[in-house]
mmCIF file of C-alpha atoms in Angstrom:
data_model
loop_
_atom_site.group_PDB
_atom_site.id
_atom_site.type_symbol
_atom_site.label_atom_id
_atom_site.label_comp_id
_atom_site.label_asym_id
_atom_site.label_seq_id
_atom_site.Cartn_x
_atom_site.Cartn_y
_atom_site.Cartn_z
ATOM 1 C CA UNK M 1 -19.791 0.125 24.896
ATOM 2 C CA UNK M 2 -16.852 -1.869 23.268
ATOM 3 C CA UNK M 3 -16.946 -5.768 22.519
ATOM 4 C CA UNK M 4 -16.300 -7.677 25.565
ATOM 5 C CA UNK M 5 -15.762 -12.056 26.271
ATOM 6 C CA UNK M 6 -18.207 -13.852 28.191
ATOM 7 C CA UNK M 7 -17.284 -17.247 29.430
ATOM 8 C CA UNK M 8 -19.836 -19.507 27.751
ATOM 9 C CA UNK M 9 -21.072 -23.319 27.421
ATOM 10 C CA UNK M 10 -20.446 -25.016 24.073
ATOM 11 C CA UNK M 11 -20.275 -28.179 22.785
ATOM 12 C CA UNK M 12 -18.858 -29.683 19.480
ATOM 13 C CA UNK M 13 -19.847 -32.634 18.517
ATOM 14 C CA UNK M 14 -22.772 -35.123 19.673
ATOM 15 C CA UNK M 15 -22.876 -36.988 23.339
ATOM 16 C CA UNK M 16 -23.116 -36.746 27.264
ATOM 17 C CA UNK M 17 -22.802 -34.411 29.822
ATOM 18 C CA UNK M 18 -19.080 -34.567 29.206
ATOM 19 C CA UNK M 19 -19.118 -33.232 25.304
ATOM 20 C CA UNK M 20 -19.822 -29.959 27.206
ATOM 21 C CA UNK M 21 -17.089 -26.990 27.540
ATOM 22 C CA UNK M 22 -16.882 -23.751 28.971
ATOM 23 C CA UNK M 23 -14.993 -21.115 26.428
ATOM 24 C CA UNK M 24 -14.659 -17.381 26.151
ATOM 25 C CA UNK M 25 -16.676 -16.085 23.477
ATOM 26 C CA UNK M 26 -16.962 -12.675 22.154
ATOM 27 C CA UNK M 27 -20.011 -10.759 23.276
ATOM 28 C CA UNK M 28 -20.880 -8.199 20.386
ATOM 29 C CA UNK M 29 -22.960 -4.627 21.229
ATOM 30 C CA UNK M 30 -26.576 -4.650 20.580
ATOM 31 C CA UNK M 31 -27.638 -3.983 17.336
ATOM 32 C CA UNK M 32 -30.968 -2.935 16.199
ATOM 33 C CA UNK M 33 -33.683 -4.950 18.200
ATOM 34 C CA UNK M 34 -31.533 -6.434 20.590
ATOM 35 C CA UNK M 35 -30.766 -6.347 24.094
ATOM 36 C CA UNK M 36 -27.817 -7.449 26.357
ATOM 37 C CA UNK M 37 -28.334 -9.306 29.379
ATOM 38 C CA UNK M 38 -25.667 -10.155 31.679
ATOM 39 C CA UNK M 39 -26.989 -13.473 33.031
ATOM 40 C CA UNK M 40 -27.662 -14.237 37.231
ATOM 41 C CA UNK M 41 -29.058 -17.442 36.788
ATOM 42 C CA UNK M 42 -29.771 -20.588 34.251
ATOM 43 C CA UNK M 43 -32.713 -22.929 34.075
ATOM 44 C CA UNK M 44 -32.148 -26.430 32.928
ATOM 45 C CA UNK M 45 -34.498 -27.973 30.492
ATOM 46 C CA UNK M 46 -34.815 -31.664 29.422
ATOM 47 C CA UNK M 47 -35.048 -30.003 25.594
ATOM 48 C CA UNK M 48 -31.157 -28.588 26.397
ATOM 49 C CA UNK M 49 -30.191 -32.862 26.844
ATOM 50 C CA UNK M 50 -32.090 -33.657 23.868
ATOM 51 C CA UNK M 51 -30.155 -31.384 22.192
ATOM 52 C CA UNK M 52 -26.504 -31.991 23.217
ATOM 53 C CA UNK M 53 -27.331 -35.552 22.204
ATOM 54 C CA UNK M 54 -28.491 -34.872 19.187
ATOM 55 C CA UNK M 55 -32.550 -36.503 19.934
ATOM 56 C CA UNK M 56 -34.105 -32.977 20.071
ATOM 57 C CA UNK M 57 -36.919 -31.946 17.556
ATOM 58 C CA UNK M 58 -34.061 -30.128 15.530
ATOM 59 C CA UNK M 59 -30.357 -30.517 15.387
ATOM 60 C CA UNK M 60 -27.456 -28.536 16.653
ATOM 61 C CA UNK M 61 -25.569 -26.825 14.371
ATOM 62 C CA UNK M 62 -21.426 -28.264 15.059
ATOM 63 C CA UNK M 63 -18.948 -27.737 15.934
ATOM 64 C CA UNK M 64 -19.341 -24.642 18.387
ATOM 65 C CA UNK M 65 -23.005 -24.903 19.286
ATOM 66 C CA UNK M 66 -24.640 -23.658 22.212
ATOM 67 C CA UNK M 67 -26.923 -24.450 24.597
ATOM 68 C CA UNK M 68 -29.659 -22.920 26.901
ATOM 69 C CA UNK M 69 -33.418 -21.377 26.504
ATOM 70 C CA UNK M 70 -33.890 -19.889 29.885
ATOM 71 C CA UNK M 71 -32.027 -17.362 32.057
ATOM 72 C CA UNK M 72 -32.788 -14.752 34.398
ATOM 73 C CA UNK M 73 -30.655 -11.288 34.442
ATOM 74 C CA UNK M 74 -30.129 -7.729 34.131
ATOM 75 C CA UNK M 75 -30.614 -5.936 31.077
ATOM 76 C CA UNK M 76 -26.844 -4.344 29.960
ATOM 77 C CA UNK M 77 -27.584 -2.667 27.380
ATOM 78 C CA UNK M 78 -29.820 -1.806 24.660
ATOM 79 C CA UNK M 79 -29.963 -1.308 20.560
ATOM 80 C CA UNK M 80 -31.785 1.043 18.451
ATOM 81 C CA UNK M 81 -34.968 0.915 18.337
ATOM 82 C CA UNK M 82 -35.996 -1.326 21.441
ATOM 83 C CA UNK M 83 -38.656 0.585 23.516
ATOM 84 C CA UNK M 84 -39.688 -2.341 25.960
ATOM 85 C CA UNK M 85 -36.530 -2.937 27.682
ATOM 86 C CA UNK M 86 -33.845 -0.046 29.918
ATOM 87 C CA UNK M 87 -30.641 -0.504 31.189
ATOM 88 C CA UNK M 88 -31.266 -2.290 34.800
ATOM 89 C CA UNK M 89 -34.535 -3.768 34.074
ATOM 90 C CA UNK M 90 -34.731 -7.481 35.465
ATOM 91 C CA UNK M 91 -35.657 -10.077 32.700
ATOM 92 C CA UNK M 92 -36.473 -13.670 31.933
ATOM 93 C CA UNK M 93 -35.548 -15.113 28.381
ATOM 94 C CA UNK M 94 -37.250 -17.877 26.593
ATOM 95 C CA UNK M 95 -39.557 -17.262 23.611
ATOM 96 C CA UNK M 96 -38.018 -17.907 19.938
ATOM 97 C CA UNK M 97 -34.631 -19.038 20.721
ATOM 98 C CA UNK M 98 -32.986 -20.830 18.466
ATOM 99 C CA UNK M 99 -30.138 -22.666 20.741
ATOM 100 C CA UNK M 100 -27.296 -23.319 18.759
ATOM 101 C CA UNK M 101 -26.741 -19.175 17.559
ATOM 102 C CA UNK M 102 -28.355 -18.287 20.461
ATOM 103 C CA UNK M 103 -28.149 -20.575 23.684
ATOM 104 C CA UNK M 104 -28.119 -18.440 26.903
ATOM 105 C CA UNK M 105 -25.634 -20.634 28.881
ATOM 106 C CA UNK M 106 -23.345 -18.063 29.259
ATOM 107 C CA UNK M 107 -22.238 -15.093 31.528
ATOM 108 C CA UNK M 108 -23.613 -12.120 28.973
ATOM 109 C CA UNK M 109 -25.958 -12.814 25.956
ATOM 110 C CA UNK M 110 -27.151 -10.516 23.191
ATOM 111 C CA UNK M 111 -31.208 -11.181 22.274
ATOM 112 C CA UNK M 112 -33.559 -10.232 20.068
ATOM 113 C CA UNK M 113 -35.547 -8.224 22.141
ATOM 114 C CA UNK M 114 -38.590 -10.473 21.304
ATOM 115 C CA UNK M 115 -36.621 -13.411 23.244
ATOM 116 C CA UNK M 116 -36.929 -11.517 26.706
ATOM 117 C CA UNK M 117 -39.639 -10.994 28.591
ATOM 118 C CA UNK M 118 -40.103 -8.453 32.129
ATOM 119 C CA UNK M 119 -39.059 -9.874 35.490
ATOM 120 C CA UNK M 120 -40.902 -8.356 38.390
ATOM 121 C CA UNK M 121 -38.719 -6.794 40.889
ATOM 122 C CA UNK M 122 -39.593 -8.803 43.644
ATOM 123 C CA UNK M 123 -38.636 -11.591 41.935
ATOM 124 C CA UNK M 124 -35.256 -13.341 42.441
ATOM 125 C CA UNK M 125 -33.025 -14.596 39.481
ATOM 126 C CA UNK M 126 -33.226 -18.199 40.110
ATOM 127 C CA UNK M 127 -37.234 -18.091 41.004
ATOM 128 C CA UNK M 128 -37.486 -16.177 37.080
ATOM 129 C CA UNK M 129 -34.649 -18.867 35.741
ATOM 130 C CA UNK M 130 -36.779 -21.942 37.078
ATOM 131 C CA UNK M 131 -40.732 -20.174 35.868
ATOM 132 C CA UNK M 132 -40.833 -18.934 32.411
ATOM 133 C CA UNK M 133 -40.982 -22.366 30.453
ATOM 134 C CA UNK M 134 -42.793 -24.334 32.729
ATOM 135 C CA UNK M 135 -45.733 -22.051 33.699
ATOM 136 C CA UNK M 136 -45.964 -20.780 30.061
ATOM 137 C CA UNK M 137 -46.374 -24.383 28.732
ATOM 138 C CA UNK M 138 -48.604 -24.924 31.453
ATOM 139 C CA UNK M 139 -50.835 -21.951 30.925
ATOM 140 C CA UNK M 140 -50.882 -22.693 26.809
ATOM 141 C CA UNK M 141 -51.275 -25.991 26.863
ATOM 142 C CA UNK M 142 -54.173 -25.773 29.632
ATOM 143 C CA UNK M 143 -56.096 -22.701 29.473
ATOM 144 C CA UNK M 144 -55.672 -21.886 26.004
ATOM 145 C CA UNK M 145 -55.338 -25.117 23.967
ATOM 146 C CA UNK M 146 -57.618 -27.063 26.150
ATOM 147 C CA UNK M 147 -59.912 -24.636 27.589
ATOM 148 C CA UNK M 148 -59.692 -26.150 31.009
ATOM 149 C CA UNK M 149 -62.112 -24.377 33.615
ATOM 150 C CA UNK M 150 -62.997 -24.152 37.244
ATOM 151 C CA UNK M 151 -64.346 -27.370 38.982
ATOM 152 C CA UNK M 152 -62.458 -29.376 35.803
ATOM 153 C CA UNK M 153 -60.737 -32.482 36.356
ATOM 154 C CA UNK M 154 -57.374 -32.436 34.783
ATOM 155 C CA UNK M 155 -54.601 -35.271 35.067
ATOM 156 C CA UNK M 156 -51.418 -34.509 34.972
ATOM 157 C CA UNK M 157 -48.651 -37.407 34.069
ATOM 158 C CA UNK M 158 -45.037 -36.941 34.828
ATOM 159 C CA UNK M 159 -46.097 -34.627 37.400
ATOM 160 C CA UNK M 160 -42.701 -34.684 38.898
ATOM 161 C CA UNK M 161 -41.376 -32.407 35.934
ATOM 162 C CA UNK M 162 -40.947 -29.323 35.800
ATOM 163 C CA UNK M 163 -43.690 -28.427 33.435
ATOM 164 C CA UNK M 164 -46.100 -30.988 35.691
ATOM 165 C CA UNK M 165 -45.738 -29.293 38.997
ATOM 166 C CA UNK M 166 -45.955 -25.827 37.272
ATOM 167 C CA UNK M 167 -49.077 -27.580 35.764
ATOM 168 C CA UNK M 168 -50.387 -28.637 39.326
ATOM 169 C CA UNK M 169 -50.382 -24.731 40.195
ATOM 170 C CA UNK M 170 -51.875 -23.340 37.260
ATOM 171 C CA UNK M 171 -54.479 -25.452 37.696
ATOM 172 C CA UNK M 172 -55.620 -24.578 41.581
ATOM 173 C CA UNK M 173 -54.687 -21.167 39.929
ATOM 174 C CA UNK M 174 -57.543 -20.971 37.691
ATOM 175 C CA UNK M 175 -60.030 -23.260 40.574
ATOM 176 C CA UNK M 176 -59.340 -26.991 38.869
ATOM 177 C CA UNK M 177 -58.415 -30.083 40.608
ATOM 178 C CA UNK M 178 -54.798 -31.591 39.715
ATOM 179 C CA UNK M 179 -55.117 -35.364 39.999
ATOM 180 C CA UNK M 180 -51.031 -35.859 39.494
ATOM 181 C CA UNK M 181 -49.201 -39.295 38.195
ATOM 182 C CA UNK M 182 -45.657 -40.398 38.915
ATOM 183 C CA UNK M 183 -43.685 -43.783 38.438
ATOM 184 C CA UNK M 184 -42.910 -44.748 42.454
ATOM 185 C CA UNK M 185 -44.444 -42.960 45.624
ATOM 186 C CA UNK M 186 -40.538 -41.291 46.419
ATOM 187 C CA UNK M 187 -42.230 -37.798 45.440
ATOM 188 C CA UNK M 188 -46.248 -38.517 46.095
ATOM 189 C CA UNK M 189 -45.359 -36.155 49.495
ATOM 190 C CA UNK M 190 -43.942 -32.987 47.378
ATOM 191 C CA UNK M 191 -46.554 -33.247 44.878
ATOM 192 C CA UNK M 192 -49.468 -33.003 47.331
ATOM 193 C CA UNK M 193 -47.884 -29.859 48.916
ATOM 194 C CA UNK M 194 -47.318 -28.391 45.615
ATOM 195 C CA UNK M 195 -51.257 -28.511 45.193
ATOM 196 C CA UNK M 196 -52.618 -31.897 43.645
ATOM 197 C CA UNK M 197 -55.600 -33.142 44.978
ATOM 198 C CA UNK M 198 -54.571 -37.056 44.853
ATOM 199 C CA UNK M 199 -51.062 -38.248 43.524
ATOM 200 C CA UNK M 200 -51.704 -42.047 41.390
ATOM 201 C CA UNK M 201 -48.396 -44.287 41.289
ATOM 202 C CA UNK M 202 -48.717 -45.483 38.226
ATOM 203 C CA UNK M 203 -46.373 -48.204 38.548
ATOM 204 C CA UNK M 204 -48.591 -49.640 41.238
ATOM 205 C CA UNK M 205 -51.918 -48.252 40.489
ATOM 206 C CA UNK M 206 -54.594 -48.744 37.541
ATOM 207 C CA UNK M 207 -54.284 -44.937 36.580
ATOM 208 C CA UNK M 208 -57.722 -44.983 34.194
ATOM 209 C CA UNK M 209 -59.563 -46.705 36.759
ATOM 210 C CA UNK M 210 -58.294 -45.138 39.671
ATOM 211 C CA UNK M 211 -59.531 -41.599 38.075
ATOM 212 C CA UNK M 212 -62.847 -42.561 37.078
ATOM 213 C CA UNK M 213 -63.236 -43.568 40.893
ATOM 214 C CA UNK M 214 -62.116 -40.122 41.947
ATOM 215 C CA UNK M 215 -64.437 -38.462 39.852
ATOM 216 C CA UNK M 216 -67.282 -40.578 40.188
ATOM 217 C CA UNK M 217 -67.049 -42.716 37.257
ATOM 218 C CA UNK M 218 -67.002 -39.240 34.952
ATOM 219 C CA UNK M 219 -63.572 -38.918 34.215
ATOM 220 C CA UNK M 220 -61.420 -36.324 33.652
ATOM 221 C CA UNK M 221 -62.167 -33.143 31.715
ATOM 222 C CA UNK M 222 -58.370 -32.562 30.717
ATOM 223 C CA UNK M 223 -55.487 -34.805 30.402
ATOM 224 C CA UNK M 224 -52.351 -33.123 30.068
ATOM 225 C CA UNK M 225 -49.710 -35.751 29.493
ATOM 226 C CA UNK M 226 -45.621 -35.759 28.643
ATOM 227 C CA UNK M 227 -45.128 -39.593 27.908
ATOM 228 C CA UNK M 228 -46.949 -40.871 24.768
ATOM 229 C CA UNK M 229 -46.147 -44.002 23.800
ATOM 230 C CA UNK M 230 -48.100 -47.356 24.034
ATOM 231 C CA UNK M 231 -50.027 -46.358 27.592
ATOM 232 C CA UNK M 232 -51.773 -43.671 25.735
ATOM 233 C CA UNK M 233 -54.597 -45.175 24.856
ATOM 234 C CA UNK M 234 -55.568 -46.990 27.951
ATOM 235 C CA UNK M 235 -54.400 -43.466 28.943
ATOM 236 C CA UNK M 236 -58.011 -42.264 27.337
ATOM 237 C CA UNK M 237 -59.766 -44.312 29.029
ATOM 238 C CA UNK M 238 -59.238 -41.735 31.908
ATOM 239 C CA UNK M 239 -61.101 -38.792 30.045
ATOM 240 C CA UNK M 240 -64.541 -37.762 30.335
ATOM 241 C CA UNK M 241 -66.417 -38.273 27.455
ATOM 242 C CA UNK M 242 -66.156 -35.096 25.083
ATOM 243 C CA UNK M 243 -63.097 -34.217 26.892
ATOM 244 C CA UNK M 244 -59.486 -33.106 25.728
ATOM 245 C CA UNK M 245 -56.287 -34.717 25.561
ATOM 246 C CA UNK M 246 -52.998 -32.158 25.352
ATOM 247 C CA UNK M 247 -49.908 -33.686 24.399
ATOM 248 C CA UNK M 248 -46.964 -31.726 25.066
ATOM 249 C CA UNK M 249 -43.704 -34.807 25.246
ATOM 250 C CA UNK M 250 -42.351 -38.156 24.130
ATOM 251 C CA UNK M 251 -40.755 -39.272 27.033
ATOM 252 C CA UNK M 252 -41.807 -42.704 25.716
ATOM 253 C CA UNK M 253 -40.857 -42.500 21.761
ATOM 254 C CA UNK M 254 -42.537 -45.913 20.993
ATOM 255 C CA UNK M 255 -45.717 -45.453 18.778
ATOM 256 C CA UNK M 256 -49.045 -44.209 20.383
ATOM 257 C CA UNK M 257 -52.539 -45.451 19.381
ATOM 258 C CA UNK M 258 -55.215 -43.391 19.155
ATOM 259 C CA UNK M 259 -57.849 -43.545 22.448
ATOM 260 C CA UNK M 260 -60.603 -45.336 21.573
ATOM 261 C CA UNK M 261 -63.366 -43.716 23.645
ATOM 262 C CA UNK M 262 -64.831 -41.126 21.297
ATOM 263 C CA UNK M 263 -66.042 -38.444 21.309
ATOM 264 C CA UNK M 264 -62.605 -36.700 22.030
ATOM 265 C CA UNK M 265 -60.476 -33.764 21.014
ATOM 266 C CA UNK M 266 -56.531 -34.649 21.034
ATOM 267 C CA UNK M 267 -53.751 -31.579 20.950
ATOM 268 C CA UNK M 268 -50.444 -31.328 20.603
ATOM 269 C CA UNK M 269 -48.752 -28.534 21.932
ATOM 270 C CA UNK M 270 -45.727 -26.732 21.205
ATOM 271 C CA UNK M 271 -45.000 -23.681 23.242
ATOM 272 C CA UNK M 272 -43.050 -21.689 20.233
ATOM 273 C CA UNK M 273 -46.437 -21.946 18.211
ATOM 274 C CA UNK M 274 -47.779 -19.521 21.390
ATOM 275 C CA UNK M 275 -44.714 -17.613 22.693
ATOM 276 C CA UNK M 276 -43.470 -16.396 19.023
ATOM 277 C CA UNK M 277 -46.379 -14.379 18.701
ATOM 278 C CA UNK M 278 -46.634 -11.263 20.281
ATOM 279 C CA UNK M 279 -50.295 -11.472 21.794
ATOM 280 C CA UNK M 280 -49.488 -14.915 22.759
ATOM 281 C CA UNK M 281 -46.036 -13.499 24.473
ATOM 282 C CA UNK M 282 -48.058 -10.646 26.234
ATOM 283 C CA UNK M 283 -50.745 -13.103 27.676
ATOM 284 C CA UNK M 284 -48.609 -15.756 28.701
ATOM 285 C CA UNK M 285 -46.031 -12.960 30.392
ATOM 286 C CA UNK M 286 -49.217 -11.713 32.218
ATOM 287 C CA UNK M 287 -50.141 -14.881 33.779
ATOM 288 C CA UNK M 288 -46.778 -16.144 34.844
ATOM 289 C CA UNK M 289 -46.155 -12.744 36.294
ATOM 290 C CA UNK M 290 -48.901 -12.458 38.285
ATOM 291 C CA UNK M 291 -49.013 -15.667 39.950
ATOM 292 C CA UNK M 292 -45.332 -14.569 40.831
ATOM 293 C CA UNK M 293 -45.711 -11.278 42.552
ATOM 294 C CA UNK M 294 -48.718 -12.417 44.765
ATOM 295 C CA UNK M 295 -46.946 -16.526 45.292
ATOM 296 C CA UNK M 296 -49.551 -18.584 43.828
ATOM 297 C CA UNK M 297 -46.702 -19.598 41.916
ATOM 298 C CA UNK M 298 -43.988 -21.354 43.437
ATOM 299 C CA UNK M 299 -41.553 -23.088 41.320
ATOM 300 C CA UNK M 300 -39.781 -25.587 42.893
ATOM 301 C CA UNK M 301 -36.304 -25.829 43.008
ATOM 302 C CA UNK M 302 -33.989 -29.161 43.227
ATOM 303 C CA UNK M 303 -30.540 -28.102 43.323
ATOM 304 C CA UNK M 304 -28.767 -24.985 42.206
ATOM 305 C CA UNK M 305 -25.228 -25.096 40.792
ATOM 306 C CA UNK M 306 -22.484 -22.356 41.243
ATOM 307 C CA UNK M 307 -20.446 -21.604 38.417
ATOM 308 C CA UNK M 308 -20.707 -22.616 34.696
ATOM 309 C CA UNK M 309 -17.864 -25.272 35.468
ATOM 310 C CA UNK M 310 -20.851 -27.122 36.806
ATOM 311 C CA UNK M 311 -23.056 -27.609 33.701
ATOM 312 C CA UNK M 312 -22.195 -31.134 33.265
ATOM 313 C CA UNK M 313 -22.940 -32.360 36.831
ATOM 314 C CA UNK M 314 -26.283 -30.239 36.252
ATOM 315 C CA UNK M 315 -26.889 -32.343 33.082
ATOM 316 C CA UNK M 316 -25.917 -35.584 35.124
ATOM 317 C CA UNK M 317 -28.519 -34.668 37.649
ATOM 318 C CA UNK M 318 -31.702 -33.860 34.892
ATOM 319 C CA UNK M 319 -30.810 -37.138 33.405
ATOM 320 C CA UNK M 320 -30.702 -39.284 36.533
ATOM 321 C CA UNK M 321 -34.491 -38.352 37.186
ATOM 322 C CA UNK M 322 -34.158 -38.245 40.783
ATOM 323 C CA UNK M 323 -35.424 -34.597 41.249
ATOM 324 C CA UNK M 324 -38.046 -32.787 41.683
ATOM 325 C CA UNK M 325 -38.341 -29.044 40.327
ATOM 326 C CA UNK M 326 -35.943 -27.309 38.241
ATOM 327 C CA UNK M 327 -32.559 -27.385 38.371
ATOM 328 C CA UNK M 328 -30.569 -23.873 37.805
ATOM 329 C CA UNK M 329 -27.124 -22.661 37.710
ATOM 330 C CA UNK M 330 -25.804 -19.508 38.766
ATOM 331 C CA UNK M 331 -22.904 -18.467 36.667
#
């Protein structure tokens, strides 16, 4: 197989949606390890804006970075030495990807073969482009961080997210109850028919009080919360007592304080620390793909965009918040 161009998303230097190109970029064989996917569909994660701006946990390396953890495709091709993966086999990427060498916005991409994980053949590109990250995070962070269990409690902020409604089914999944927060009452209607038990508005609602109510005055076993910032300790006041808090985001990047109401365990969760190994990669595969072939999971889907020329209007809709689900692109 000779060295072919795949039209591919790069961006050099710092900004918006608009620093964003599409280019032609050299797609080299497989070497040893690695595997070739030619790419049916892209899943947009708030990490990818981070990123491109330059506000991510790490920074991109410029000019000619690029951009992308999660695609769905077709394995092309093969190096030596990879056992897990044949020529045809649908596959989902995500674990260990470092996104400026190896950002899967792009028609073809050559992986390590540690980065892609099975597909299940009855599951469409853009269903596997909008599941791996969420559900994995959810399934870490929840079953294996926080050791949530059937008849638990959990609340679930920024339930709107991708990640949160993910959350929400992983949760019925396993026989807990999803009590799910958002900011105004525009999605409380999805979220319920995605699975949570109640939906609190927390612009308009006293969150802590309103789940002590709901579980009569016990509080929640789990809280599984994106946001940080200065509402996280009244935040606590919404946990049982000897419960755990699992924080996964810093959608608010003000300082936190500590919850006050102790006993408590607090986590932080990062889904590399799980996904780079390989029991944690085999495990977390397992779940997502089973809850896939028989539909308990159902990721939902806001909007998908045809053709790579569409990135930017993609990024334009993550960062207006006015979704629900993931957003994907089909190059």
């Amino acid at each position: 197989m000779s060295s072919t161009s795949a039209r591919t998303v790069l961006f050099h230097e710092l900004g918006g949606p608009e620093v964003l190109t599409v280019e032609d970029v050299d797609v080299p064989d497989p070497g040893p390890g690695q595997v070739l996917v030619r790419v049916e569909a892209l899943g947009l994660n708030r990490a990818e804006a981070l990123f491109r701006a330059g506000t991510y946990y790490y920074q991109p390396t410029l000019p000619g970075s690029r951009l992308g953890y999660e695609a769905s495709g077709t394995v092309e091709a093969v190096g030596e030495g990879v056992d897990d993966f044949a020529v045809g086999d649908p596959v989902t990427t995500g674990p260990g990807i470092e996104m400026s060498a190896q950002g899967v916005y792009a028609e073809r991409i050559v992986l390590p073969g540690t980065a892609v994980v099975p597909r299940p053949e009855s599951v469409d590109a853009v269903t596997g482009a909008a599941s791996w990250l969420t559900y994995t995070t959810a399934y870490g962070a929840l079953l294996e961080t926080a050791g949530l269990r059937p008849g638990d409690h959990v609340l679930i902020t920024g339930a709107s997210s991708g990640v949160g409604t993910a959350a929400i089914q992983v949760a019925r999944r396993v026989g807990a109850i999803p009590l799910a927060t958002t900011r105004t009452g525009a999605k409380k209607r999805r979220l319920l028919a995605l699975g949570a038990e109640h939906v609190l508005v927390s612009g308009e609602e006293d969150v802590p009080k309103e789940v002590r109510r709901l579980t009569g005055g016990k509080g929640a076993e789990v809280i599984f919360d994106a946001i940080g910032g200065p509402e996280f300790r009244a935040l606590g006041e919404a946990l049982a007592d000897g419960g755990a808090m699992v924080v996964y985001g810093w959608l608010d990047r003000r300082p936190a304080e500590l919850p006050w109401n102790w006993p408590l365990t607090l986590h932080t969760y990062a889904n590399a620390a799980l996904t780079s190994t390989p029991g944690g990669r085999r495990r977390s595969t397992a779940f997502l793909n089973a809850g896939l072939r028989d539909g308990g999971f159902r990721p939902p889907v806001a909007e998908v965009f045809v053709g790579l020329d569409r990135i930017g209007d993609a990024h334009r809709l993550m960062e207006s918040n006015t979704h629900l689900g993931k957003i994907v692109v089909k190059p």
